[in-house]
Amino acid sequence: MVKLDARGYIAIAEIVLYVPIFFVGIPIAFRHGFTRKAGWIFLVLLSIVRMIGGVTHVLSEQNPSNVTLQIIFNIMESSGLSPLLVATVGFLGTVGQYSLDGHPIMGRGLRLMGVLGTVALALAIIGGVKAGNANSQSELDTGTKFRKIGSALFGVLYIAIACVTVFCWQNNDKILKYRRKLLQGIAVALPFLFVRVVYAILSAFAPATRAFDADGHPIPANSSSSLKTFGPTGSWAVYLIMSVVVEYIVVLIYTTVGIRTPLSKDEPGYAQAPGNAYGMSDAQPFTLAGNGLRSQSDDLYKPSGRYPTRPSY
């Protein structure tokens, strides 16, 4: 067995750390919603991505000539940020449930952000495949270009997430009780998520570790760029702190909030909180009557006697 380097041991640590997140994330997703819109399912997907990435990374170090393994773990590394960002978008949608749903930012805005995350993920995957299978300098440059665009879109998505978080915070009084706790969790996670996004961008713009000569033969690439620190052969300590550790902190924050926050308790209180939601300031809570639902506002039209009185002119 070939001895692993520092990144190989980090990959093993990721496998160990994300196994419990996977098994804890499944019941959390069932508890709060197993749909894409709720966001919790993406914590489970992130766990799967990190475990696959860790396994293929270790296997790749044992089989350096296996290009397929290298492509897989590179794709897992670059695309793993997408589930975390899209999960945050879903959490923001949950924060605005029953209160800010009617605002365009929480409706159309979050949907566009979800699309943006999907496009960024697709570009990261395409870039990783093209760069890994490149047989010429032009093909390598094309793959690198896709990765750069994808990472830039991740940056744009983070900015949008931060702006929506600020918007929700400004309307904190309209948000239901336990959804405020989820909003607090997002706010705490944002600085760590920022570091993770910055690392992803710097990594995408780091110089390639290989190139091609005029005859199309692969050769080692030498670069004096300071960005090589963020590349696949760069500083393992920077990678550990700016990528692995901060990402896991965000995952722990979201997982803890998911475990400790009973979001379902907010729903019964929705009927007792008229005026909180956008466009519903005149709504009255509904109560059950013998012949169906009755609003308190119906009492305004209730006749005072046995028969309705004729209006006087």
PDB file of C-alpha atoms in Angstrom:
ATOM      1  CA  MET A   1       0.000   0.000   0.000  1.00  0.00           C
ATOM      2  CA  VAL A   2       1.343   3.404  -1.034  1.00  0.00           C
ATOM      3  CA  LYS A   3       1.739   5.866   1.797  1.00  0.00           C
ATOM      4  CA  LEU A   4      -0.812   8.674   1.658  1.00  0.00           C
ATOM      5  CA  ASP A   5       0.145  12.324   1.579  1.00  0.00           C
ATOM      6  CA  ALA A   6      -1.460  14.987   3.786  1.00  0.00           C
ATOM      7  CA  ARG A   7      -4.441  15.431   1.485  1.00  0.00           C
ATOM      8  CA  GLY A   8      -4.989  11.695   1.497  1.00  0.00           C
ATOM      9  CA  TYR A   9      -5.301  11.682   5.279  1.00  0.00           C
ATOM     10  CA  ILE A  10      -7.633  14.666   5.062  1.00  0.00           C
ATOM     11  CA  ALA A  11      -9.768  12.655   2.632  1.00  0.00           C
ATOM     12  CA  ILE A  12      -9.994   9.811   5.166  1.00  0.00           C
ATOM     13  CA  ALA A  13     -11.003  12.309   7.848  1.00  0.00           C
ATOM     14  CA  GLU A  14     -13.772  13.635   5.586  1.00  0.00           C
ATOM     15  CA  ILE A  15     -15.153  10.131   5.077  1.00  0.00           C
ATOM     16  CA  VAL A  16     -15.255   9.601   8.840  1.00  0.00           C
ATOM     17  CA  LEU A  17     -16.806  13.016   9.533  1.00  0.00           C
ATOM     18  CA  TYR A  18     -19.523  12.860   6.891  1.00  0.00           C
ATOM     19  CA  VAL A  19     -20.805   9.361   7.650  1.00  0.00           C
ATOM     20  CA  PRO A  20     -22.655  10.558  10.802  1.00  0.00           C
ATOM     21  CA  ILE A  21     -23.891  13.666   8.958  1.00  0.00           C
ATOM     22  CA  PHE A  22     -25.422  11.368   6.349  1.00  0.00           C
ATOM     23  CA  PHE A  23     -27.275   9.248   8.917  1.00  0.00           C
ATOM     24  CA  VAL A  24     -28.378  12.262  10.962  1.00  0.00           C
ATOM     25  CA  GLY A  25     -29.349  14.240   7.858  1.00  0.00           C
ATOM     26  CA  ILE A  26     -31.883  11.677   6.629  1.00  0.00           C
ATOM     27  CA  PRO A  27     -34.256  11.923   9.648  1.00  0.00           C
ATOM     28  CA  ILE A  28     -33.798  15.712   9.682  1.00  0.00           C
ATOM     29  CA  ALA A  29     -34.887  15.820   6.037  1.00  0.00           C
ATOM     30  CA  PHE A  30     -37.924  13.665   6.805  1.00  0.00           C
ATOM     31  CA  ARG A  31     -38.759  15.864   9.787  1.00  0.00           C
ATOM     32  CA  HIS A  32     -38.601  19.223   8.034  1.00  0.00           C
ATOM     33  CA  GLY A  33     -39.282  18.236   4.425  1.00  0.00           C
ATOM     34  CA  PHE A  34     -37.585  15.877   1.997  1.00  0.00           C
ATOM     35  CA  THR A  35     -38.135  18.169  -0.974  1.00  0.00           C
ATOM     36  CA  ARG A  36     -35.606  20.249  -2.884  1.00  0.00           C
ATOM     37  CA  LYS A  37     -37.396  23.431  -1.823  1.00  0.00           C
ATOM     38  CA  ALA A  38     -36.942  22.712   1.894  1.00  0.00           C
ATOM     39  CA  GLY A  39     -33.170  22.432   1.492  1.00  0.00           C
ATOM     40  CA  TRP A  40     -32.450  19.716   4.055  1.00  0.00           C
ATOM     41  CA  ILE A  41     -32.010  16.984   1.453  1.00  0.00           C
ATOM     42  CA  PHE A  42     -28.912  18.806   0.187  1.00  0.00           C
ATOM     43  CA  LEU A  43     -27.085  18.120   3.454  1.00  0.00           C
ATOM     44  CA  VAL A  44     -27.553  14.430   2.712  1.00  0.00           C
ATOM     45  CA  LEU A  45     -26.339  14.921  -0.876  1.00  0.00           C
ATOM     46  CA  LEU A  46     -23.309  16.861   0.340  1.00  0.00           C
ATOM     47  CA  SER A  47     -22.432  13.983   2.664  1.00  0.00           C
ATOM     48  CA  ILE A  48     -22.592  11.551  -0.245  1.00  0.00           C
ATOM     49  CA  VAL A  49     -20.434  13.842  -2.409  1.00  0.00           C
ATOM     50  CA  ARG A  50     -17.798  14.193   0.309  1.00  0.00           C
ATOM     51  CA  MET A  51     -17.687  10.458   1.032  1.00  0.00           C
ATOM     52  CA  ILE A  52     -17.346   9.589  -2.662  1.00  0.00           C
ATOM     53  CA  GLY A  53     -14.715  12.285  -3.055  1.00  0.00           C
ATOM     54  CA  GLY A  54     -12.773  10.985  -0.070  1.00  0.00           C
ATOM     55  CA  VAL A  55     -12.839   7.377  -1.236  1.00  0.00           C
ATOM     56  CA  THR A  56     -11.791   8.203  -4.810  1.00  0.00           C
ATOM     57  CA  HIS A  57      -9.046  10.518  -3.537  1.00  0.00           C
ATOM     58  CA  VAL A  58      -7.512   7.740  -1.429  1.00  0.00           C
ATOM     59  CA  LEU A  59      -7.849   5.229  -4.270  1.00  0.00           C
ATOM     60  CA  SER A  60      -6.294   7.708  -6.678  1.00  0.00           C
ATOM     61  CA  GLU A  61      -3.212   8.037  -4.504  1.00  0.00           C
ATOM     62  CA  GLN A  62      -2.948   4.253  -4.533  1.00  0.00           C
ATOM     63  CA  ASN A  63      -3.371   4.198  -8.319  1.00  0.00           C
ATOM     64  CA  PRO A  64      -1.789   7.420  -9.660  1.00  0.00           C
ATOM     65  CA  SER A  65      -2.170   6.299 -13.292  1.00  0.00           C
ATOM     66  CA  ASN A  66      -5.967   5.963 -13.019  1.00  0.00           C
ATOM     67  CA  VAL A  67      -7.259   9.114 -14.693  1.00  0.00           C
ATOM     68  CA  THR A  68     -10.899   8.274 -13.988  1.00  0.00           C
ATOM     69  CA  LEU A  69     -10.360   8.347 -10.218  1.00  0.00           C
ATOM     70  CA  GLN A  70      -8.595  11.706 -10.501  1.00  0.00           C
ATOM     71  CA  ILE A  71     -11.460  13.153 -12.521  1.00  0.00           C
ATOM     72  CA  ILE A  72     -14.068  11.913 -10.038  1.00  0.00           C
ATOM     73  CA  PHE A  73     -12.444  13.279  -6.909  1.00  0.00           C
ATOM     74  CA  ASN A  74     -11.631  16.592  -8.604  1.00  0.00           C
ATOM     75  CA  ILE A  75     -15.277  16.943  -9.655  1.00  0.00           C
ATOM     76  CA  MET A  76     -16.467  16.014  -6.159  1.00  0.00           C
ATOM     77  CA  GLU A  77     -14.132  18.601  -4.673  1.00  0.00           C
ATOM     78  CA  SER A  78     -15.194  21.459  -6.939  1.00  0.00           C
ATOM     79  CA  SER A  79     -18.919  20.671  -7.096  1.00  0.00           C
ATOM     80  CA  GLY A  80     -19.459  19.942  -3.386  1.00  0.00           C
ATOM     81  CA  LEU A  81     -20.011  23.631  -2.702  1.00  0.00           C
ATOM     82  CA  SER A  82     -23.211  23.631  -4.767  1.00  0.00           C
ATOM     83  CA  PRO A  83     -25.340  21.486  -2.377  1.00  0.00           C
ATOM     84  CA  LEU A  84     -24.303  23.695   0.538  1.00  0.00           C
ATOM     85  CA  LEU A  85     -25.273  26.927  -1.228  1.00  0.00           C
ATOM     86  CA  VAL A  86     -28.518  25.517  -2.640  1.00  0.00           C
ATOM     87  CA  ALA A  87     -29.374  24.142   0.822  1.00  0.00           C
ATOM     88  CA  THR A  88     -28.971  27.671   2.201  1.00  0.00           C
ATOM     89  CA  VAL A  89     -31.335  28.965  -0.489  1.00  0.00           C
ATOM     90  CA  GLY A  90     -33.881  26.356   0.582  1.00  0.00           C
ATOM     91  CA  PHE A  91     -33.483  27.340   4.239  1.00  0.00           C
ATOM     92  CA  LEU A  92     -34.159  30.975   3.350  1.00  0.00           C
ATOM     93  CA  GLY A  93     -37.368  29.852   1.648  1.00  0.00           C
ATOM     94  CA  THR A  94     -38.348  28.044   4.851  1.00  0.00           C
ATOM     95  CA  VAL A  95     -37.552  31.167   6.881  1.00  0.00           C
ATOM     96  CA  GLY A  96     -40.017  33.184   4.807  1.00  0.00           C
ATOM     97  CA  GLN A  97     -42.809  30.602   4.950  1.00  0.00           C
ATOM     98  CA  TYR A  98     -46.182  31.966   6.142  1.00  0.00           C
ATOM     99  CA  SER A  99     -44.774  35.489   6.401  1.00  0.00           C
ATOM    100  CA  LEU A 100     -42.662  36.752   3.506  1.00  0.00           C
ATOM    101  CA  ASP A 101     -43.916  34.371   0.814  1.00  0.00           C
ATOM    102  CA  GLY A 102     -45.674  37.121  -1.094  1.00  0.00           C
ATOM    103  CA  HIS A 103     -42.572  39.239  -1.616  1.00  0.00           C
ATOM    104  CA  PRO A 104     -40.893  38.877  -5.053  1.00  0.00           C
ATOM    105  CA  ILE A 105     -37.489  38.321  -3.444  1.00  0.00           C
ATOM    106  CA  MET A 106     -38.743  35.270  -1.565  1.00  0.00           C
ATOM    107  CA  GLY A 107     -40.602  33.881  -4.561  1.00  0.00           C
ATOM    108  CA  ARG A 108     -39.063  34.619  -7.921  1.00  0.00           C
ATOM    109  CA  GLY A 109     -35.734  35.608  -6.385  1.00  0.00           C
ATOM    110  CA  LEU A 110     -35.135  32.302  -4.583  1.00  0.00           C
ATOM    111  CA  ARG A 111     -36.183  30.325  -7.655  1.00  0.00           C
ATOM    112  CA  LEU A 112     -33.639  32.178  -9.784  1.00  0.00           C
ATOM    113  CA  MET A 113     -30.985  31.547  -7.145  1.00  0.00           C
ATOM    114  CA  GLY A 114     -31.753  27.834  -7.282  1.00  0.00           C
ATOM    115  CA  VAL A 115     -31.332  27.878 -11.055  1.00  0.00           C
ATOM    116  CA  LEU A 116     -28.066  29.788 -10.665  1.00  0.00           C
ATOM    117  CA  GLY A 117     -26.742  27.122  -8.291  1.00  0.00           C
ATOM    118  CA  THR A 118     -27.685  24.364 -10.744  1.00  0.00           C
ATOM    119  CA  VAL A 119     -25.954  26.146 -13.650  1.00  0.00           C
ATOM    120  CA  ALA A 120     -22.822  26.702 -11.572  1.00  0.00           C
ATOM    121  CA  LEU A 121     -22.778  23.017 -10.620  1.00  0.00           C
ATOM    122  CA  ALA A 122     -23.167  21.946 -14.257  1.00  0.00           C
ATOM    123  CA  LEU A 123     -20.296  24.189 -15.335  1.00  0.00           C
ATOM    124  CA  ALA A 124     -18.065  22.861 -12.546  1.00  0.00           C
ATOM    125  CA  ILE A 125     -18.754  19.273 -13.602  1.00  0.00           C
ATOM    126  CA  ILE A 126     -18.263  19.990 -17.307  1.00  0.00           C
ATOM    127  CA  GLY A 127     -15.038  21.844 -16.572  1.00  0.00           C
ATOM    128  CA  GLY A 128     -13.715  19.018 -14.427  1.00  0.00           C
ATOM    129  CA  VAL A 129     -14.489  16.380 -17.059  1.00  0.00           C
ATOM    130  CA  LYS A 130     -13.012  18.403 -19.923  1.00  0.00           C
ATOM    131  CA  ALA A 131      -9.849  19.286 -18.007  1.00  0.00           C
ATOM    132  CA  GLY A 132      -9.387  15.702 -16.818  1.00  0.00           C
ATOM    133  CA  ASN A 133      -9.834  14.202 -20.279  1.00  0.00           C
ATOM    134  CA  ALA A 134      -7.929  16.932 -22.134  1.00  0.00           C
ATOM    135  CA  ASN A 135      -5.558  15.767 -24.863  1.00  0.00           C
ATOM    136  CA  SER A 136      -4.457  19.212 -25.983  1.00  0.00           C
ATOM    137  CA  GLN A 137      -3.779  22.617 -24.503  1.00  0.00           C
ATOM    138  CA  SER A 138      -6.940  24.060 -26.044  1.00  0.00           C
ATOM    139  CA  GLU A 139      -9.093  21.348 -24.446  1.00  0.00           C
ATOM    140  CA  LEU A 140      -7.404  21.945 -21.093  1.00  0.00           C
ATOM    141  CA  ASP A 141      -7.975  25.691 -21.408  1.00  0.00           C
ATOM    142  CA  THR A 142     -11.648  25.096 -22.237  1.00  0.00           C
ATOM    143  CA  GLY A 143     -12.139  22.939 -19.153  1.00  0.00           C
ATOM    144  CA  THR A 144     -10.372  25.494 -16.987  1.00  0.00           C
ATOM    145  CA  LYS A 145     -12.565  28.253 -18.400  1.00  0.00           C
ATOM    146  CA  PHE A 146     -15.746  26.356 -17.484  1.00  0.00           C
ATOM    147  CA  ARG A 147     -14.454  25.857 -13.934  1.00  0.00           C
ATOM    148  CA  LYS A 148     -13.677  29.561 -13.593  1.00  0.00           C
ATOM    149  CA  ILE A 149     -17.138  30.582 -14.783  1.00  0.00           C
ATOM    150  CA  GLY A 150     -18.783  28.054 -12.460  1.00  0.00           C
ATOM    151  CA  SER A 151     -16.815  29.297  -9.446  1.00  0.00           C
ATOM    152  CA  ALA A 152     -17.658  32.908 -10.315  1.00  0.00           C
ATOM    153  CA  LEU A 153     -21.356  31.979 -10.370  1.00  0.00           C
ATOM    154  CA  PHE A 154     -20.925  30.416  -6.915  1.00  0.00           C
ATOM    155  CA  GLY A 155     -19.618  33.792  -5.782  1.00  0.00           C
ATOM    156  CA  VAL A 156     -22.627  35.577  -7.285  1.00  0.00           C
ATOM    157  CA  LEU A 157     -24.942  33.087  -5.593  1.00  0.00           C
ATOM    158  CA  TYR A 158     -23.292  33.720  -2.230  1.00  0.00           C
ATOM    159  CA  ILE A 159     -23.784  37.483  -2.618  1.00  0.00           C
ATOM    160  CA  ALA A 160     -27.452  36.895  -3.435  1.00  0.00           C
ATOM    161  CA  ILE A 161     -27.822  34.650  -0.370  1.00  0.00           C
ATOM    162  CA  ALA A 162     -26.245  37.312   1.839  1.00  0.00           C
ATOM    163  CA  CYS A 163     -28.601  39.980   0.449  1.00  0.00           C
ATOM    164  CA  VAL A 164     -31.709  37.839   1.029  1.00  0.00           C
ATOM    165  CA  THR A 165     -30.500  37.069   4.555  1.00  0.00           C
ATOM    166  CA  VAL A 166     -30.227  40.798   5.245  1.00  0.00           C
ATOM    167  CA  PHE A 167     -33.723  41.309   3.808  1.00  0.00           C
ATOM    168  CA  CYS A 168     -35.123  38.596   6.108  1.00  0.00           C
ATOM    169  CA  TRP A 169     -33.317  40.110   9.071  1.00  0.00           C
ATOM    170  CA  GLN A 170     -34.854  43.498   8.329  1.00  0.00           C
ATOM    171  CA  ASN A 171     -38.286  41.825   8.394  1.00  0.00           C
ATOM    172  CA  ASN A 172     -37.496  39.703  11.436  1.00  0.00           C
ATOM    173  CA  ASP A 173     -40.654  40.848  13.246  1.00  0.00           C
ATOM    174  CA  LYS A 174     -42.811  39.273  10.509  1.00  0.00           C
ATOM    175  CA  ILE A 175     -41.053  35.897  10.595  1.00  0.00           C
ATOM    176  CA  LEU A 176     -42.510  33.144  12.765  1.00  0.00           C
ATOM    177  CA  LYS A 177     -40.806  32.177  16.024  1.00  0.00           C
ATOM    178  CA  TYR A 178     -38.864  29.038  15.181  1.00  0.00           C
ATOM    179  CA  ARG A 179     -38.063  30.190  11.665  1.00  0.00           C
ATOM    180  CA  ARG A 180     -36.229  33.101  13.271  1.00  0.00           C
ATOM    181  CA  LYS A 181     -33.918  30.537  14.868  1.00  0.00           C
ATOM    182  CA  LEU A 182     -33.227  29.072  11.444  1.00  0.00           C
ATOM    183  CA  LEU A 183     -32.461  32.583  10.185  1.00  0.00           C
ATOM    184  CA  GLN A 184     -30.037  33.051  13.079  1.00  0.00           C
ATOM    185  CA  GLY A 185     -28.306  29.807  12.110  1.00  0.00           C
ATOM    186  CA  ILE A 186     -27.917  31.020   8.520  1.00  0.00           C
ATOM    187  CA  ALA A 187     -26.495  34.342   9.720  1.00  0.00           C
ATOM    188  CA  VAL A 188     -23.931  32.553  11.919  1.00  0.00           C
ATOM    189  CA  ALA A 189     -22.940  30.250   9.049  1.00  0.00           C
ATOM    190  CA  LEU A 190     -22.480  32.995   6.438  1.00  0.00           C
ATOM    191  CA  PRO A 191     -18.937  34.104   7.443  1.00  0.00           C
ATOM    192  CA  PHE A 192     -17.672  30.511   7.272  1.00  0.00           C
ATOM    193  CA  LEU A 193     -19.518  29.980   3.995  1.00  0.00           C
ATOM    194  CA  PHE A 194     -17.834  33.118   2.659  1.00  0.00           C
ATOM    195  CA  VAL A 195     -14.386  31.657   3.327  1.00  0.00           C
ATOM    196  CA  ARG A 196     -15.402  28.425   1.595  1.00  0.00           C
ATOM    197  CA  VAL A 197     -16.643  30.283  -1.493  1.00  0.00           C
ATOM    198  CA  VAL A 198     -13.481  32.407  -1.649  1.00  0.00           C
ATOM    199  CA  TYR A 199     -11.360  29.259  -1.570  1.00  0.00           C
ATOM    200  CA  ALA A 200     -13.422  27.703  -4.378  1.00  0.00           C
ATOM    201  CA  ILE A 201     -12.900  30.783  -6.553  1.00  0.00           C
ATOM    202  CA  LEU A 202      -9.161  31.007  -5.846  1.00  0.00           C
ATOM    203  CA  SER A 203      -8.809  27.274  -6.482  1.00  0.00           C
ATOM    204  CA  ALA A 204     -10.532  27.552  -9.857  1.00  0.00           C
ATOM    205  CA  PHE A 205      -8.194  30.395 -10.879  1.00  0.00           C
ATOM    206  CA  ALA A 206      -5.066  28.622  -9.626  1.00  0.00           C
ATOM    207  CA  PRO A 207      -2.603  27.654 -12.394  1.00  0.00           C
ATOM    208  CA  ALA A 208      -2.915  24.148 -13.834  1.00  0.00           C
ATOM    209  CA  THR A 209      -0.444  21.512 -12.721  1.00  0.00           C
ATOM    210  CA  ARG A 210       0.045  20.200 -16.249  1.00  0.00           C
ATOM    211  CA  ALA A 211       0.208  21.532 -19.790  1.00  0.00           C
ATOM    212  CA  PHE A 212       0.791  20.278 -23.341  1.00  0.00           C
ATOM    213  CA  ASP A 213       3.692  20.907 -25.662  1.00  0.00           C
ATOM    214  CA  ALA A 214       3.382  21.748 -29.345  1.00  0.00           C
ATOM    215  CA  ASP A 215       3.106  18.055 -30.229  1.00  0.00           C
ATOM    216  CA  GLY A 216       0.248  17.487 -27.772  1.00  0.00           C
ATOM    217  CA  HIS A 217       2.307  15.629 -25.177  1.00  0.00           C
ATOM    218  CA  PRO A 218       1.495  16.332 -21.507  1.00  0.00           C
ATOM    219  CA  ILE A 219       4.232  18.091 -19.547  1.00  0.00           C
ATOM    220  CA  PRO A 220       4.441  19.431 -15.971  1.00  0.00           C
ATOM    221  CA  ALA A 221       3.381  23.042 -15.703  1.00  0.00           C
ATOM    222  CA  ASN A 222       5.546  25.435 -13.724  1.00  0.00           C
ATOM    223  CA  SER A 223       4.104  28.687 -12.456  1.00  0.00           C
ATOM    224  CA  SER A 224       5.254  31.421 -10.115  1.00  0.00           C
ATOM    225  CA  SER A 225       1.700  32.621  -9.461  1.00  0.00           C
ATOM    226  CA  SER A 226       0.788  33.076  -5.816  1.00  0.00           C
ATOM    227  CA  LEU A 227      -2.535  31.371  -6.592  1.00  0.00           C
ATOM    228  CA  LYS A 228      -0.793  27.996  -6.892  1.00  0.00           C
ATOM    229  CA  THR A 229      -1.186  27.786  -3.104  1.00  0.00           C
ATOM    230  CA  PHE A 230      -4.883  27.099  -3.728  1.00  0.00           C
ATOM    231  CA  GLY A 231      -4.330  24.501  -6.459  1.00  0.00           C
ATOM    232  CA  PRO A 232      -4.506  20.698  -6.104  1.00  0.00           C
ATOM    233  CA  THR A 233      -0.790  20.530  -5.282  1.00  0.00           C
ATOM    234  CA  GLY A 234      -0.792  23.665  -3.148  1.00  0.00           C
ATOM    235  CA  SER A 235      -0.685  24.076   0.612  1.00  0.00           C
ATOM    236  CA  TRP A 236      -2.583  21.291   2.364  1.00  0.00           C
ATOM    237  CA  ALA A 237      -2.935  23.490   5.454  1.00  0.00           C
ATOM    238  CA  VAL A 238      -4.712  26.220   3.491  1.00  0.00           C
ATOM    239  CA  TYR A 239      -6.941  23.581   1.903  1.00  0.00           C
ATOM    240  CA  LEU A 240      -7.719  22.068   5.305  1.00  0.00           C
ATOM    241  CA  ILE A 241      -8.694  25.360   6.921  1.00  0.00           C
ATOM    242  CA  MET A 242     -10.313  27.294   4.067  1.00  0.00           C
ATOM    243  CA  SER A 243     -12.145  24.367   2.506  1.00  0.00           C
ATOM    244  CA  VAL A 244     -12.622  21.334   4.751  1.00  0.00           C
ATOM    245  CA  VAL A 245     -12.888  22.888   8.222  1.00  0.00           C
ATOM    246  CA  VAL A 246     -15.063  25.900   7.402  1.00  0.00           C
ATOM    247  CA  GLU A 247     -17.373  23.772   5.261  1.00  0.00           C
ATOM    248  CA  TYR A 248     -17.827  21.276   8.071  1.00  0.00           C
ATOM    249  CA  ILE A 249     -18.550  24.106  10.522  1.00  0.00           C
ATOM    250  CA  VAL A 250     -21.380  25.277   8.251  1.00  0.00           C
ATOM    251  CA  VAL A 251     -22.717  21.721   8.027  1.00  0.00           C
ATOM    252  CA  LEU A 252     -22.597  21.360  11.827  1.00  0.00           C
ATOM    253  CA  ILE A 253     -24.460  24.654  12.285  1.00  0.00           C
ATOM    254  CA  TYR A 254     -27.223  23.625   9.901  1.00  0.00           C
ATOM    255  CA  THR A 255     -27.435  20.119  11.358  1.00  0.00           C
ATOM    256  CA  THR A 256     -27.669  21.453  14.916  1.00  0.00           C
ATOM    257  CA  VAL A 257     -30.395  23.912  13.938  1.00  0.00           C
ATOM    258  CA  GLY A 258     -32.252  21.120  12.141  1.00  0.00           C
ATOM    259  CA  ILE A 259     -32.138  18.899  15.217  1.00  0.00           C
ATOM    260  CA  ARG A 260     -33.043  21.534  17.807  1.00  0.00           C
ATOM    261  CA  THR A 261     -35.614  23.658  15.964  1.00  0.00           C
ATOM    262  CA  PRO A 262     -39.231  22.399  15.813  1.00  0.00           C
ATOM    263  CA  LEU A 263     -40.246  24.247  12.654  1.00  0.00           C
ATOM    264  CA  SER A 264     -43.599  22.425  12.531  1.00  0.00           C
ATOM    265  CA  LYS A 265     -44.706  24.267  15.677  1.00  0.00           C
ATOM    266  CA  ASP A 266     -44.801  27.505  13.700  1.00  0.00           C
ATOM    267  CA  GLU A 267     -47.605  26.294  11.430  1.00  0.00           C
ATOM    268  CA  PRO A 268     -50.444  26.208  14.000  1.00  0.00           C
ATOM    269  CA  GLY A 269     -49.497  29.735  15.018  1.00  0.00           C
ATOM    270  CA  TYR A 270     -49.967  30.985  11.479  1.00  0.00           C
ATOM    271  CA  ALA A 271     -53.732  31.341  11.940  1.00  0.00           C
ATOM    272  CA  GLN A 272     -53.201  33.379  15.085  1.00  0.00           C
ATOM    273  CA  ALA A 273     -50.819  35.818  13.436  1.00  0.00           C
ATOM    274  CA  PRO A 274     -52.793  37.817  10.860  1.00  0.00           C
ATOM    275  CA  GLY A 275     -50.972  40.769   9.459  1.00  0.00           C
ATOM    276  CA  ASN A 276     -47.525  39.172   9.546  1.00  0.00           C
ATOM    277  CA  ALA A 277     -47.498  38.043   5.955  1.00  0.00           C
ATOM    278  CA  TYR A 278     -47.005  40.275   2.954  1.00  0.00           C
ATOM    279  CA  GLY A 279     -50.336  41.010   1.339  1.00  0.00           C
ATOM    280  CA  MET A 280     -52.349  39.508   4.205  1.00  0.00           C
ATOM    281  CA  SER A 281     -52.659  42.431   6.610  1.00  0.00           C
ATOM    282  CA  ASP A 282     -56.464  42.359   6.442  1.00  0.00           C
ATOM    283  CA  ALA A 283     -56.853  38.620   6.879  1.00  0.00           C
ATOM    284  CA  GLN A 284     -58.763  37.244   9.840  1.00  0.00           C
ATOM    285  CA  PRO A 285     -58.051  33.896  11.476  1.00  0.00           C
ATOM    286  CA  PHE A 286     -60.417  31.070  10.602  1.00  0.00           C
ATOM    287  CA  THR A 287     -62.271  28.915  13.094  1.00  0.00           C
ATOM    288  CA  LEU A 288     -64.264  25.743  12.648  1.00  0.00           C
ATOM    289  CA  ALA A 289     -68.022  26.140  12.672  1.00  0.00           C
ATOM    290  CA  GLY A 290     -70.679  23.506  12.442  1.00  0.00           C
ATOM    291  CA  ASN A 291     -71.150  24.013   8.731  1.00  0.00           C
ATOM    292  CA  GLY A 292     -67.488  24.564   7.777  1.00  0.00           C
ATOM    293  CA  LEU A 293     -64.846  27.264   8.049  1.00  0.00           C
ATOM    294  CA  ARG A 294     -65.897  30.648   9.366  1.00  0.00           C
ATOM    295  CA  SER A 295     -63.811  33.786   9.572  1.00  0.00           C
ATOM    296  CA  GLN A 296     -64.129  36.260  12.426  1.00  0.00           C
ATOM    297  CA  SER A 297     -64.688  38.904   9.806  1.00  0.00           C
ATOM    298  CA  ASP A 298     -67.989  37.154   8.950  1.00  0.00           C
ATOM    299  CA  ASP A 299     -69.385  38.585  12.175  1.00  0.00           C
ATOM    300  CA  LEU A 300     -69.308  42.028  10.608  1.00  0.00           C
ATOM    301  CA  TYR A 301     -72.031  40.910   8.217  1.00  0.00           C
ATOM    302  CA  LYS A 302     -74.102  38.943  10.709  1.00  0.00           C
ATOM    303  CA  PRO A 303     -77.707  40.314  10.969  1.00  0.00           C
ATOM    304  CA  SER A 304     -78.770  41.520  14.390  1.00  0.00           C
ATOM    305  CA  GLY A 305     -82.286  40.046  14.263  1.00  0.00           C
ATOM    306  CA  ARG A 306     -84.023  36.938  12.979  1.00  0.00           C
ATOM    307  CA  TYR A 307     -84.478  38.442   9.546  1.00  0.00           C
ATOM    308  CA  PRO A 308     -82.184  40.806   7.750  1.00  0.00           C
ATOM    309  CA  THR A 309     -83.285  44.414   8.095  1.00  0.00           C
ATOM    310  CA  ARG A 310     -84.053  46.552   5.097  1.00  0.00           C
ATOM    311  CA  PRO A 311     -81.664  49.447   4.815  1.00  0.00           C
ATOM    312  CA  SER A 312     -83.196  52.901   5.230  1.00  0.00           C
ATOM    313  CA  TYR A 313     -82.681  55.593   2.680  1.00  0.00           C
TER     314      TYR A 313
END
